[in-house]
């Protein structure tokens, strides 16, 4: 491939001292599906002064999460289904709180992103004519969903990673970025780089600090998994949105998250066939005694209860609208209440719920099991007939569900909100591009599978913008890390008594009890106050940490700030007036870390005339790359 004048294949290493400094035009933070696609998009468009810095190659949600049928959402490729980017954008944003122009970009690029994954080898099923069939997922009227099986995002990671390695894109593995660096310009703040810690070198001189001077930073650090006690995010995912909030990056819709039932020992969503076989639910005290089928008293009869359990298979995420009339989400609510009361909850496939008989199943459930040849006596026998890999999956993680119950909880799975980006996924901090789950493009109702699509599209859009406008080299500045080394010194010698691990326990507990699926408008203000109090204490009363604990302690700073800002957003949302339902709650921190909140009306889906000659002219003049949210009343300029 042709090289560009500024091309370097390895980031420039500037100093050989205790604190290495690198200069690179574009730093990509993270190595999930979003980050890797961004790197490939840049590389393949011959923008090669890039480096990926990641805390753990192979870590994160994309590579390690899955579900019954993990979904990718895109425009329909079913030859018999009429679809358009406009209609998909309308469906993406139908529930409100999503900008129409962003939805249009996600729809417009969805096939480009999808076919790129096909090209790289992700095995999405197709027929002999090359048609990719779709199925309906939640909030999806057009059967746009597809899947490569339970591990779609893992397969995406594998295929993207293989290409990254094949191209030889530089990867700095084991680097946890802990601070983003900015400078003030007349146009506002812009990014200048980042500081990281090399996990393997915290005990060496310099404590593993690494500095990146960069023109652009693509932030692809995933969802805020670490702020929750009950989480179905993989263990290797923590999230790092706090460092972006700290530099004043705007966020939006932080209060909108997805929660659902999952096993806690091995983190896995209990959707689909796990519920369709109607297992027994019970709770016990902390020692495993005093077994109670706690759901029974809350349902009018057994038929209604069994039906709600069965429906949970299709209706996995907690949805307040499905609580009334003994809907499937009532089960999540009761489960949450039970765990909040200090009891442990289990799902048992070896036993039927009390009073169960196949005759007591409502027609929908009975027909389903009958047509699937799965009308056996116990849940585990039904599961063996319906979906044996569902049993093998737990077996491969050392759990035998043919013999033992699974401990469960209502867990955080996905944050629809996150950092704000424009139509190029660029933040209000110039040259900072949040993509993937750390970007909060989704609104109130995100069709299942649109998270994976959005992550891929974000990388495409950021790469387009960087190629068109931001191909600049770093002008040999060496960032000062003096204040940072002082901070590390303080952490290593702190005389306080507050252990960072206790802070983590407190903040995770607060988020799962008050910022999870059940929220209380009456008490939330007090939780916000306690969250900021904890942040203040963390900054003033920290007990000294060992060098080997530095990374974990820095993470707690990030998570503590994050949980305070998320609770602020939740509090504002709980107290909003009804007329704000469609609007977006924007939130950011000022220089003094004071919270600024604003309800932003949504931008509509642009309905511009697609006149080829006109678009071509603008394309040649490169206006289509530099324009942002176009005022649609302003017609095409010369
Ligand atoms: C159980 C489960 C099921 C799901 N099912 C679906 C589904 O069916 N369809 C769908 O669309 N979505 C689904 N999702 C959501 C989707 O999988 C995620 O939103 C998506 O994979 C996130 O990708 P990402 O690249 O943004 O982040 P991740 O894949 O989480 O990657 C984040 C990366 O950043 C790195 N990182 C984090 N912080 C730092 C730091 N400070 N310094 C350096 N590196 C850092 C991590 O190590 C990791 O490499 C599901 C999620 C879960 C948990």
XYZ file of C-alpha atoms in Angstrom, residues 278-282 292-297 301-303 305-306 309 348 351-357 360 379:
27
model
C -39.652 -23.383 33.550
C -37.111 -24.072 36.309
C -37.740 -23.734 40.033
C -36.810 -20.439 41.751
C -36.088 -20.253 45.458
C -38.552 -20.555 50.125
C -40.215 -20.435 46.709
C -40.578 -16.692 47.113
C -42.368 -16.057 43.796
C -45.441 -18.105 44.715
C -47.224 -15.622 46.964
C -52.174 -18.878 40.385
C -49.560 -21.339 39.204
C -50.445 -21.025 35.494
C -46.413 -17.837 37.368
C -45.222 -20.556 34.965
C -41.134 -17.664 33.860
C -32.787 -25.034 40.127
C -36.694 -29.614 40.359
C -40.019 -28.353 39.044
C -41.609 -25.365 40.759
C -44.122 -26.369 43.402
C -47.442 -27.397 41.846
C -45.962 -27.772 38.373
C -47.424 -30.078 35.804
C -50.690 -26.239 33.863
C -36.578 -28.770 33.812
